[in-house]
Amino acid sequence: MNSNRAFAQIPSVDRVISSEACQSLVAKYGRSIVTSGVRAILASIRSELSHSDKAIPSVTGIVALLQRNIDEAHHPSLKPVLNLTGTVLHTNLGRASLPEVAISGMVKIARGPSNLEYDLESGKRGDRDDHLERAITGITGAEAATVVNNNAAAVLITLNTLAREKEVPVSRGELVEIGGSFRIPEIMQQSGCELVEVGATNRTHLKDYQQAISEKTALLMKVHTSNYEIKGFTSSVTDKELAELADSVHIPFVTDLGSGTMVDLSPFGLPHEPTAQEAIQAGAHIVTFSGDKLLGGPQAGIIVGKKNLIAAIKANPLKRALRIDKMTMVALAEVLNLYRDPDRLCEQVPTLRYLARSVQQIEAVAKEVLPPLVSALSDHATVDIVDTQSQIGSGSLPLELLPSKAIRIQPGKPSDQQLQQIAKAFRHLPTPVIGRIHDGKLLFDLRTLEQSADLVEQLSHLDYP
Ligand SMILES: *Cc1c(COP(=O)(O)O)cnc(C)c1O
């Protein structure tokens, strides 16, 4: 317990603020932030003093603490990280990295007013979808298109518009859950429609759908099983068969592609992922897919299909609640524009560029980062280069793995606690580095590291106890 004399030694608010160091903080951040910051620090010193013998910090010490507190409060908690997990489209790490043209487009539009919903020809109110519709229909071959906040929203508004208070048959093999928060049965319930499960988990036939159709059926729906695959004795009904069945009873056929790429992925050594254009060609009336999965753009849900159905979706009051903002709009417009030049697409869209990287290119970066990592961790861990496999992530081609190279970090003696501490030290770097822990080792998959400097230049900040 401290005596009253100790309390008397705590500097006054005025004394701290009038110090030279503190005055420069006042100049930088304003009097009000600094004063309340000093008060808070002094209050905590007082409360600590009442139950400990801790020394009273000097004015300089208090100002230094204040600077740290202000810095912390000043920096948004959302910040860039290096995703070295080996999952290219990592939902928790923000999925697709945007192409440079999309970023500069966003900066331009963010800075001031734009013709977001203004028709420059007529001088009257315009429709924000006009900025994107032609590009999307041009690529997909659909009659019409609209865009909402994400693909979950695209499915929600489609079902709510076309199937409210009616029934929707879906195959038992397609009742997917994506990322824990998107489940087809729950989305259907939220949309106000009733799910009618058809077929079995592994096999669903056309006759299962035929038998499920009644007066109450609003539409037929297919959901791309994007994060798992049913193997073995399986059977599902093609888009074409479902579209024909839907046509024969005059109801729409809706397909949720999930990732919905717009290019053939086979040049990357990946199997074919269904494209939006194929679904439209097969006769789908509505197709939904994400903007920030394999498309490589901003978070968005793209809905394409028949003119009358898209018009109905746009007229739903939910559209207003789920619409995209101007920054997403310009980013998506720029990304779609890149799709007009398939030859350079892969170079310009980071997601596709990462997928296309060869093992040799990845290994070259691994060899650059290895020596600095070895010396940064020499006392604590062994570091080497190993073969690994990256995955696409976000439910795209879940079973496909791309050969890659990783830095492997192994604590001196096997210890989970040490491994966690090393991983944490990397997460505390100025640009946090996120790897994946596998089998007692920390792996940094370098498929998504293009500039070794992004990692190496930070290593002097590595604070490992
Ligand atoms: C990813 C996915 C969704 C959800 O898309 P978000 O853009 O994450 O909202 C819906 N359906 C399928 C099949 C998916 O793969």
XYZ file of C-alpha atoms and ligand atoms in Angstrom:
480
model
C 0.000 0.000 0.000
C 1.335 3.417 -0.910
C 1.362 6.379 1.355
C -0.273 9.708 0.711
C 3.152 11.005 -0.196
C 3.282 8.681 -3.166
C -0.081 9.969 -4.383
C 1.200 13.508 -4.099
C 3.978 12.622 -6.533
C 1.580 11.847 -9.354
C 1.917 14.742 -11.798
C -1.114 16.904 -12.444
C -2.984 16.835 -15.749
C -1.705 20.327 -16.484
C 1.895 19.422 -15.829
C 1.741 16.480 -18.231
C -0.033 18.479 -20.908
C 2.287 21.453 -20.717
C 5.355 19.244 -21.276
C 6.970 19.694 -24.643
C 6.395 16.097 -25.768
C 2.720 16.311 -24.907
C 2.310 19.635 -26.670
C 3.388 18.014 -29.920
C 0.653 15.417 -29.402
C -1.834 18.234 -28.854
C -0.729 19.775 -32.141
C -1.193 16.459 -33.910
C -4.381 15.070 -32.403
C -6.113 18.045 -30.747
C -6.504 19.107 -27.115
C -9.578 17.095 -26.333
C -8.170 13.661 -27.227
C -4.923 14.413 -25.380
C -6.596 15.756 -22.233
C -8.972 12.846 -21.865
C -6.105 10.444 -22.607
C -3.932 11.973 -19.872
C -6.835 11.901 -17.393
C -7.430 8.221 -18.099
C -3.756 7.347 -17.581
C -3.508 9.322 -14.343
C -6.669 7.693 -13.050
C -5.277 4.253 -13.725
C -1.980 5.156 -12.018
C -3.953 6.292 -8.962
C -5.972 3.133 -8.830
C -2.855 0.959 -9.222
C -1.053 2.875 -6.480
C -3.786 2.115 -3.993
C -2.995 -1.583 -4.073
C 0.620 -1.823 -5.146
C 4.039 -0.348 -4.623
C 4.667 0.297 -8.272
C 6.848 3.271 -9.104
C 5.081 6.352 -10.432
C 5.947 6.862 -14.102
C 7.677 10.068 -15.132
C 5.968 12.682 -17.277
C 7.943 11.349 -20.253
C 6.737 7.832 -19.465
C 3.143 9.009 -19.256
C 3.394 10.807 -22.596
C 4.910 7.745 -24.230
C 2.033 5.641 -22.920
C -0.408 8.253 -24.173
C 1.131 8.117 -27.639
C 0.696 4.327 -27.672
C -2.917 4.567 -26.506
C -3.753 7.188 -29.129
C -2.059 5.149 -31.855
C -4.010 2.083 -30.907
C -7.321 3.919 -30.880
C -6.414 5.699 -34.102
C -5.717 2.597 -36.153
C -8.734 0.758 -37.435
C -8.647 -2.839 -36.272
C -9.221 -3.952 -39.867
C -5.851 -4.087 -41.589
C -3.996 -5.862 -44.374
C -2.452 -9.250 -43.596
C -0.339 -11.688 -45.582
C -2.404 -14.764 -46.319
C 0.100 -17.619 -46.382
C -2.446 -20.225 -45.297
C -2.433 -21.993 -48.630
C -6.111 -21.233 -49.146
C -6.193 -18.732 -51.981
C -9.760 -17.503 -51.447
C -9.880 -17.428 -47.647
C -13.277 -16.187 -46.465
C -11.942 -15.118 -43.054
C -9.128 -13.192 -44.751
C -11.337 -11.296 -47.168
C -11.370 -13.670 -50.168
C -10.303 -12.156 -53.511
C -7.540 -9.535 -53.775
C -8.672 -6.917 -56.263
C -6.909 -6.072 -59.522
C -5.119 -2.704 -59.548
C -7.605 -1.170 -61.998
C -10.442 -1.985 -59.612
C -8.577 -0.366 -56.727
C -7.845 2.837 -58.618
C -11.439 2.896 -59.824
C -12.640 2.717 -56.226
C -10.348 5.531 -55.144
C -11.675 7.775 -57.914
C -15.322 7.093 -57.123
C -14.845 7.305 -53.363
C -13.464 10.823 -53.577
C -16.597 12.599 -54.723
C -19.992 12.484 -56.388
C -20.619 10.146 -59.315
C -23.476 9.375 -61.685
C -24.367 6.323 -59.592
C -28.090 6.656 -60.246
C -28.149 9.529 -62.661
C -28.633 9.339 -66.401
C -26.238 11.821 -67.974
C -28.176 11.784 -71.301
C -31.616 12.654 -69.994
C -30.510 14.445 -66.834
C -32.957 12.281 -64.924
C -32.730 9.596 -62.294
C -30.952 6.468 -63.532
C -30.679 2.847 -62.427
C -27.481 1.778 -60.673
C -27.622 -1.658 -62.309
C -27.104 0.042 -65.684
C -23.408 0.400 -64.920
C -22.983 -3.371 -64.807
C -25.816 -5.042 -66.640
C -24.412 -4.807 -70.149
C -21.004 -6.186 -69.131
C -22.570 -9.084 -67.250
C -25.040 -10.041 -69.946
C -22.309 -9.635 -72.543
C -20.150 -12.244 -70.836
C -22.860 -14.638 -69.662
C -25.242 -14.406 -72.608
C -28.157 -13.815 -70.219
C -31.038 -11.454 -71.094
C -30.739 -9.379 -67.941
C -28.714 -9.023 -64.752
C -28.756 -7.400 -61.351
C -26.294 -7.330 -58.478
C -26.738 -7.530 -54.702
C -24.504 -7.560 -51.636
C -23.323 -11.177 -51.865
C -24.424 -14.507 -53.245
C -26.333 -15.399 -50.091
C -28.379 -12.239 -50.710
C -28.782 -13.234 -54.369
C -30.315 -16.565 -53.364
C -32.431 -14.940 -50.668
C -33.958 -12.280 -52.900
C -34.476 -14.711 -55.788
C -36.413 -17.133 -53.611
C -38.277 -14.388 -51.796
C -39.375 -12.875 -55.095
C -40.221 -16.012 -57.014
C -41.201 -18.558 -54.379
C -42.671 -16.857 -51.320
C -45.371 -18.981 -49.694
C -44.773 -21.677 -52.252
C -42.729 -24.833 -52.507
C -39.247 -25.371 -53.916
C -37.963 -28.901 -54.558
C -34.220 -29.300 -53.932
C -32.160 -32.494 -54.082
C -31.177 -33.963 -50.705
C -27.621 -34.061 -52.042
C -27.550 -30.265 -52.395
C -28.708 -28.976 -49.014
C -25.359 -27.332 -48.457
C -23.926 -25.311 -45.635
C -21.274 -22.786 -46.616
C -18.997 -21.218 -44.039
C -21.293 -22.114 -41.174
C -23.721 -19.261 -41.717
C -25.236 -19.998 -45.103
C -27.435 -23.063 -45.180
C -29.824 -23.666 -48.005
C -32.691 -24.872 -45.733
C -32.343 -21.778 -43.534
C -32.111 -19.351 -46.448
C -35.257 -20.930 -47.848
C -37.048 -20.456 -44.571
C -35.942 -16.810 -44.381
C -37.148 -16.278 -47.946
C -40.592 -17.476 -46.939
C -40.652 -20.538 -49.145
C -40.994 -24.162 -48.297
C -38.235 -26.606 -49.049
C -39.341 -29.902 -50.518
C -36.510 -32.392 -50.274
C -36.258 -34.725 -53.204
C -34.190 -37.813 -53.947
C -31.531 -39.228 -51.674
C -28.209 -37.809 -50.499
C -26.222 -39.656 -53.137
C -28.753 -40.066 -55.920
C -31.494 -37.868 -57.265
C -33.333 -38.590 -60.513
C -35.508 -36.552 -62.812
C -38.557 -38.525 -61.705
C -37.946 -37.383 -58.101
C -38.442 -33.797 -59.236
C -41.404 -34.769 -61.434
C -43.120 -36.388 -58.465
C -42.456 -33.358 -56.246
C -44.078 -30.888 -58.600
C -47.544 -29.725 -57.614
C -49.765 -26.649 -57.847
C -47.747 -25.156 -55.026
C -44.353 -25.523 -56.705
C -42.850 -22.103 -57.428
C -39.648 -23.141 -59.173
C -37.045 -25.871 -59.440
C -33.708 -25.206 -57.820
C -30.228 -26.634 -58.134
C -27.425 -25.756 -55.734
C -23.844 -26.316 -56.754
C -22.277 -28.508 -54.062
C -19.322 -26.242 -53.934
C -17.531 -27.294 -50.777
C -17.866 -31.052 -50.931
C -18.302 -33.788 -53.439
C -20.458 -36.854 -53.248
C -18.506 -39.759 -54.636
C -19.264 -43.360 -55.446
C -22.742 -44.521 -56.412
C -24.128 -41.130 -57.336
C -26.505 -39.537 -59.743
C -27.836 -36.063 -60.193
C -29.986 -34.351 -62.766
C -28.323 -31.990 -65.225
C -29.181 -28.311 -65.610
C -30.543 -29.043 -69.078
C -32.948 -31.741 -67.867
C -34.163 -29.556 -65.006
C -34.619 -26.560 -67.304
C -36.678 -28.665 -69.701
C -38.808 -30.064 -66.892
C -39.374 -26.551 -65.524
C -40.300 -25.299 -68.997
C -42.791 -28.102 -69.449
C -44.720 -26.992 -66.358
C -44.121 -23.266 -66.915
C -42.080 -22.555 -63.794
C -38.549 -21.134 -63.574
C -35.423 -23.189 -63.053
C -32.962 -21.457 -60.713
C -29.380 -22.571 -60.257
C -27.030 -21.320 -57.545
C -23.500 -21.790 -58.829
C -21.726 -20.466 -55.760
C -18.411 -19.638 -57.326
C -19.530 -19.337 -60.889
C -16.374 -18.666 -62.750
C -16.597 -17.025 -66.146
C -13.496 -18.657 -67.625
C -12.304 -22.162 -68.307
C -9.935 -23.176 -65.515
C -8.344 -26.079 -67.356
C -5.274 -24.043 -68.426
C -4.435 -23.892 -64.691
C -4.600 -27.649 -64.457
C -7.933 -27.416 -62.684
C -11.008 -29.391 -63.619
C -13.939 -27.711 -65.166
C -16.052 -25.590 -62.812
C -19.525 -24.820 -64.190
C -19.677 -21.351 -65.701
C -22.582 -18.935 -65.698
C -22.684 -18.966 -69.492
C -23.068 -22.761 -69.530
C -25.948 -22.617 -67.069
C -27.692 -20.009 -69.226
C -27.067 -22.099 -72.341
C -28.489 -25.140 -70.588
C -31.703 -23.161 -70.205
C -31.536 -21.925 -66.585
C -33.965 -19.050 -66.032
C -31.990 -17.579 -63.146
C -28.321 -18.134 -62.236
C -26.680 -16.755 -59.070
C -22.977 -16.567 -58.194
C -20.442 -14.699 -56.051
C -18.351 -11.724 -57.114
C -15.421 -12.463 -54.798
C -14.817 -16.142 -55.349
C -13.280 -17.354 -58.611
C -14.475 -14.247 -60.423
C -11.797 -12.422 -58.431
C -13.777 -9.251 -57.777
C -15.399 -7.480 -54.821
C -17.956 -9.056 -52.504
C -21.173 -9.201 -54.509
C -23.933 -11.541 -55.583
C -24.641 -11.582 -59.298
C -28.060 -12.631 -60.574
C -28.526 -13.246 -64.293
C -31.415 -14.623 -66.289
C -34.715 -13.898 -67.971
C -35.741 -10.274 -68.299
C -39.148 -10.608 -66.637
C -37.735 -12.531 -63.657
C -34.851 -10.083 -63.136
C -37.371 -7.224 -63.338
C -39.464 -8.885 -60.619
C -36.375 -9.353 -58.423
C -35.413 -5.696 -58.895
C -38.907 -4.611 -57.895
C -38.716 -6.500 -54.586
C -38.290 -4.012 -51.697
C -35.504 -6.274 -50.431
C -33.428 -5.097 -53.404
C -33.044 -1.729 -51.755
C -31.819 -3.387 -48.573
C -29.416 -5.693 -50.395
C -28.076 -3.421 -53.115
C -24.368 -2.798 -53.592
C -22.657 0.510 -52.976
C -20.785 2.657 -55.481
C -17.349 1.316 -54.530
C -18.362 -2.277 -55.115
C -20.031 -1.169 -58.320
C -16.926 0.419 -59.821
C -14.670 -2.420 -58.663
C -16.943 -5.014 -60.228
C -17.243 -2.985 -63.436
C -13.440 -2.843 -63.722
C -13.047 -6.567 -63.055
C -15.713 -7.445 -65.621
C -13.951 -5.228 -68.109
C -10.817 -7.358 -67.713
C -12.812 -10.396 -68.795
C -13.045 -8.890 -72.267
C -9.375 -9.682 -72.779
C -8.974 -13.360 -71.850
C -5.297 -13.344 -72.860
C -4.257 -10.952 -70.129
C -6.928 -11.897 -67.605
C -4.712 -14.234 -65.697
C -2.010 -11.605 -65.302
C -4.364 -8.921 -64.067
C -6.757 -10.725 -61.737
C -4.756 -11.706 -58.635
C -6.959 -14.713 -57.791
C -6.336 -16.247 -61.212
C -2.688 -15.222 -61.143
C -2.170 -17.048 -57.821
C -3.889 -20.149 -59.167
C -1.748 -20.072 -62.296
C 1.615 -19.762 -60.545
C 3.995 -22.606 -61.240
C 5.776 -24.531 -58.511
C 9.060 -23.158 -59.903
C 7.907 -19.560 -59.446
C 6.739 -20.298 -55.915
C 9.983 -22.079 -55.110
C 12.006 -19.087 -56.293
C 10.246 -16.926 -53.694
C 10.744 -19.631 -51.069
C 14.502 -19.541 -51.701
C 14.518 -15.762 -51.255
C 12.694 -15.795 -47.943
C 14.420 -18.846 -46.446
C 17.782 -17.332 -45.345
C 16.274 -14.283 -43.592
C 13.726 -16.523 -41.863
C 16.444 -18.940 -40.772
C 18.409 -16.120 -39.185
C 15.340 -14.513 -37.625
C 14.360 -17.792 -35.953
C 17.739 -19.444 -35.562
C 17.603 -19.758 -31.783
C 14.101 -21.077 -31.655
C 13.229 -23.180 -34.623
C 14.400 -24.990 -37.690
C 13.208 -23.590 -40.974
C 13.163 -25.298 -44.352
C 11.280 -25.498 -47.644
C 8.782 -28.320 -48.186
C 6.321 -29.440 -50.821
C 2.748 -28.605 -49.983
C -0.616 -28.280 -51.663
C -2.695 -25.135 -51.864
C -6.419 -25.096 -52.168
C -8.710 -22.604 -53.831
C -11.059 -22.105 -50.901
C -14.467 -20.489 -50.501
C -16.060 -23.679 -51.633
C -14.543 -23.661 -55.088
C -13.350 -27.052 -56.331
C -12.952 -28.350 -52.777
C -11.092 -31.495 -53.710
C -8.626 -29.918 -56.082
C -5.200 -29.231 -54.651
C -2.485 -27.287 -56.391
C 1.132 -28.365 -55.876
C 3.019 -25.599 -54.071
C 5.995 -24.820 -51.838
C 5.908 -23.793 -48.214
C 8.289 -22.586 -45.568
C 8.119 -25.042 -42.683
C 8.891 -23.814 -39.181
C 9.455 -26.323 -36.436
C 10.250 -25.351 -32.832
C 13.622 -26.568 -31.507
C 11.976 -29.269 -29.438
C 8.431 -30.288 -30.321
C 6.158 -28.115 -28.225
C 2.690 -26.975 -29.104
C 3.060 -23.965 -26.853
C 6.241 -22.836 -28.600
C 4.684 -23.363 -31.982
C 1.697 -21.250 -30.971
C 4.055 -18.540 -29.734
C 5.938 -18.468 -33.016
C 2.666 -18.296 -34.955
C 1.544 -15.471 -32.688
C 4.774 -13.529 -33.173
C 4.139 -13.597 -36.928
C 0.552 -12.469 -36.366
C 1.893 -9.483 -34.427
C 4.040 -8.170 -37.269
C 3.087 -4.748 -38.736
C 1.430 -6.637 -41.589
C 0.359 -9.790 -39.751
C 1.498 -13.010 -41.390
C -1.025 -15.835 -41.214
C 0.135 -19.384 -41.891
C -1.381 -22.729 -41.110
C -0.421 -25.176 -38.424
C -0.136 -28.751 -39.556
C 1.258 -31.719 -37.709
C 3.217 -29.715 -35.134
C 4.690 -27.342 -37.708
C 3.880 -23.874 -38.924
C 3.604 -23.693 -42.712
C 3.732 -20.587 -44.867
C 2.452 -21.521 -48.330
C 4.094 -19.058 -50.708
C 1.633 -19.393 -53.588
C 0.105 -16.077 -52.544
C 3.370 -14.254 -51.782
C 4.534 -12.482 -54.923
C 7.029 -10.072 -53.364
C 9.406 -11.684 -50.894
C 10.056 -8.207 -49.453
C 6.505 -8.126 -48.066
C 7.601 -10.797 -45.618
C 11.346 -10.238 -45.310
C 11.278 -6.495 -44.634
C 9.161 -7.044 -41.559
C 11.296 -9.666 -39.902
C 13.238 -7.128 -37.843
C 9.969 -6.539 -35.973
C 9.583 -10.208 -35.080
C 9.163 -10.182 -31.328
C 9.687 -13.695 -30.120
C 10.197 -14.211 -26.366
C -20.297 -19.347 -51.494
C -21.659 -19.835 -51.817
C -22.797 -19.117 -51.430
C -22.684 -17.854 -50.629
O -22.062 -16.854 -51.350
P -21.516 -15.529 -50.604
O -21.023 -14.691 -51.708
O -20.477 -15.997 -49.652
O -22.679 -14.934 -49.898
C -24.030 -19.596 -51.789
N -24.170 -20.733 -52.489
C -23.100 -21.482 -52.873
C -23.319 -22.750 -53.635
C -21.805 -21.059 -52.542
O -20.741 -21.773 -52.911
